[in-house]
Amino acid sequence: MKKRLNNLDKVLIALAIFLFAFVVSSMIIYTIKDWQYDTLITMVLSGSGVEVLAAAIIQIAKYKHKGDDNNDTGNDIEDN
């Protein structure tokens, strides 16, 4: 049986795809327009911390939803 990805993995994969697409498209646009690579790329890649914030929100929501059950393995598959 194929193992399903949990929500945190899905969000981190989506953020990685966004960052890759952003870098590639920015480099193409900046090269065509002959602009300097400066503040925008630096802020998006290093200063934002979006993945840390998204991971924290997911974990907080998961623990609030489950209540006092602290033996979470990180998978979204519920044991029956």
Short mmCIF file of C-alpha atoms in Angstrom, two decimals:
data_model
loop_
_atom_site.label_atom_id
_atom_site.label_comp_id
_atom_site.label_asym_id
_atom_site.label_seq_id
_atom_site.Cartn_x
_atom_site.Cartn_y
_atom_site.Cartn_z
CA MET A 1 0.00 0.00 0.00
CA LYS A 2 1.26 3.42 -0.91
CA LYS A 3 1.96 5.78 2.01
CA ARG A 4 0.05 9.05 1.85
CA LEU A 5 1.76 12.38 2.49
CA ASN A 6 0.67 14.32 5.54
CA ASN A 7 -0.46 17.96 5.33
CA LEU A 8 2.88 19.36 6.44
CA ASP A 9 4.72 17.52 3.66
CA LYS A 10 2.20 18.74 1.08
CA VAL A 11 2.58 22.37 2.17
CA LEU A 12 6.38 22.18 2.18
CA ILE A 13 6.40 20.64 -1.31
CA ALA A 14 4.05 23.38 -2.57
CA LEU A 15 6.29 26.07 -1.06
CA ALA A 16 9.39 24.52 -2.63
CA ILE A 17 7.68 24.48 -6.04
CA PHE A 18 6.65 28.12 -5.59
CA LEU A 19 10.17 29.20 -4.61
CA PHE A 20 11.71 27.32 -7.55
CA ALA A 21 9.21 28.85 -10.01
CA PHE A 22 9.76 32.30 -8.50
CA VAL A 23 13.54 32.11 -8.83
CA VAL A 24 13.45 30.84 -12.41
CA SER A 25 10.85 33.37 -13.58
CA SER A 26 12.61 36.25 -11.77
CA MET A 27 15.95 35.38 -13.33
CA ILE A 28 14.40 35.22 -16.81
CA ILE A 29 12.55 38.53 -16.39
CA TYR A 30 15.52 40.31 -14.82
CA THR A 31 17.85 39.05 -17.56
CA ILE A 32 15.52 40.09 -20.38
CA LYS A 33 14.86 43.53 -18.86
CA ASP A 34 18.55 43.93 -17.87
CA TRP A 35 17.66 44.71 -14.24
CA GLN A 36 19.81 44.03 -11.19
CA TYR A 37 19.03 41.09 -8.90
CA ASP A 38 18.44 42.89 -5.64
CA THR A 39 15.86 43.21 -2.90
CA LEU A 40 12.88 41.16 -4.12
CA ILE A 41 14.72 37.88 -4.57
CA THR A 42 16.61 38.33 -1.30
CA MET A 43 13.42 39.00 0.66
CA VAL A 44 11.53 36.05 -0.79
CA LEU A 45 14.34 33.52 -0.34
CA SER A 46 15.84 34.51 3.00
CA GLY A 47 13.80 37.07 4.89
CA SER A 48 10.29 35.72 4.71
CA GLY A 49 10.41 32.43 6.63
CA VAL A 50 7.12 31.35 5.03
CA GLU A 51 7.81 27.64 5.39
CA VAL A 52 8.49 27.95 9.12
CA LEU A 53 5.28 29.93 9.65
CA ALA A 54 3.22 27.49 7.57
CA ALA A 55 4.64 24.49 9.44
CA ALA A 56 3.92 26.12 12.80
CA ILE A 57 0.32 26.95 11.86
CA ILE A 58 -0.31 23.39 10.66
CA GLN A 59 1.14 21.84 13.81
CA ILE A 60 -0.79 24.19 16.12
CA ALA A 61 -4.04 23.52 14.28
CA LYS A 62 -3.40 19.76 14.40
CA TYR A 63 -2.82 19.77 18.17
CA LYS A 64 -5.79 22.05 18.86
CA HIS A 65 -8.03 19.82 16.74
CA LYS A 66 -6.89 16.59 18.42
CA GLY A 67 -7.14 18.00 21.94
CA ASP A 68 -4.95 16.39 24.58
CA ASP A 69 -3.82 13.46 22.42
CA ASN A 70 -0.05 14.09 22.21
CA ASN A 71 1.04 10.79 20.63
CA ASP A 72 0.84 12.09 17.06
CA THR A 73 3.11 10.35 14.56
CA GLY A 74 2.79 13.12 11.97
CA ASN A 75 0.57 11.12 9.61
CA ASP A 76 -2.95 12.18 8.80
CA ILE A 77 -4.18 8.59 8.58
CA GLU A 78 -6.37 7.87 11.56
CA ASP A 79 -6.05 4.56 13.38
CA ASN A 80 -9.33 2.65 13.64
#
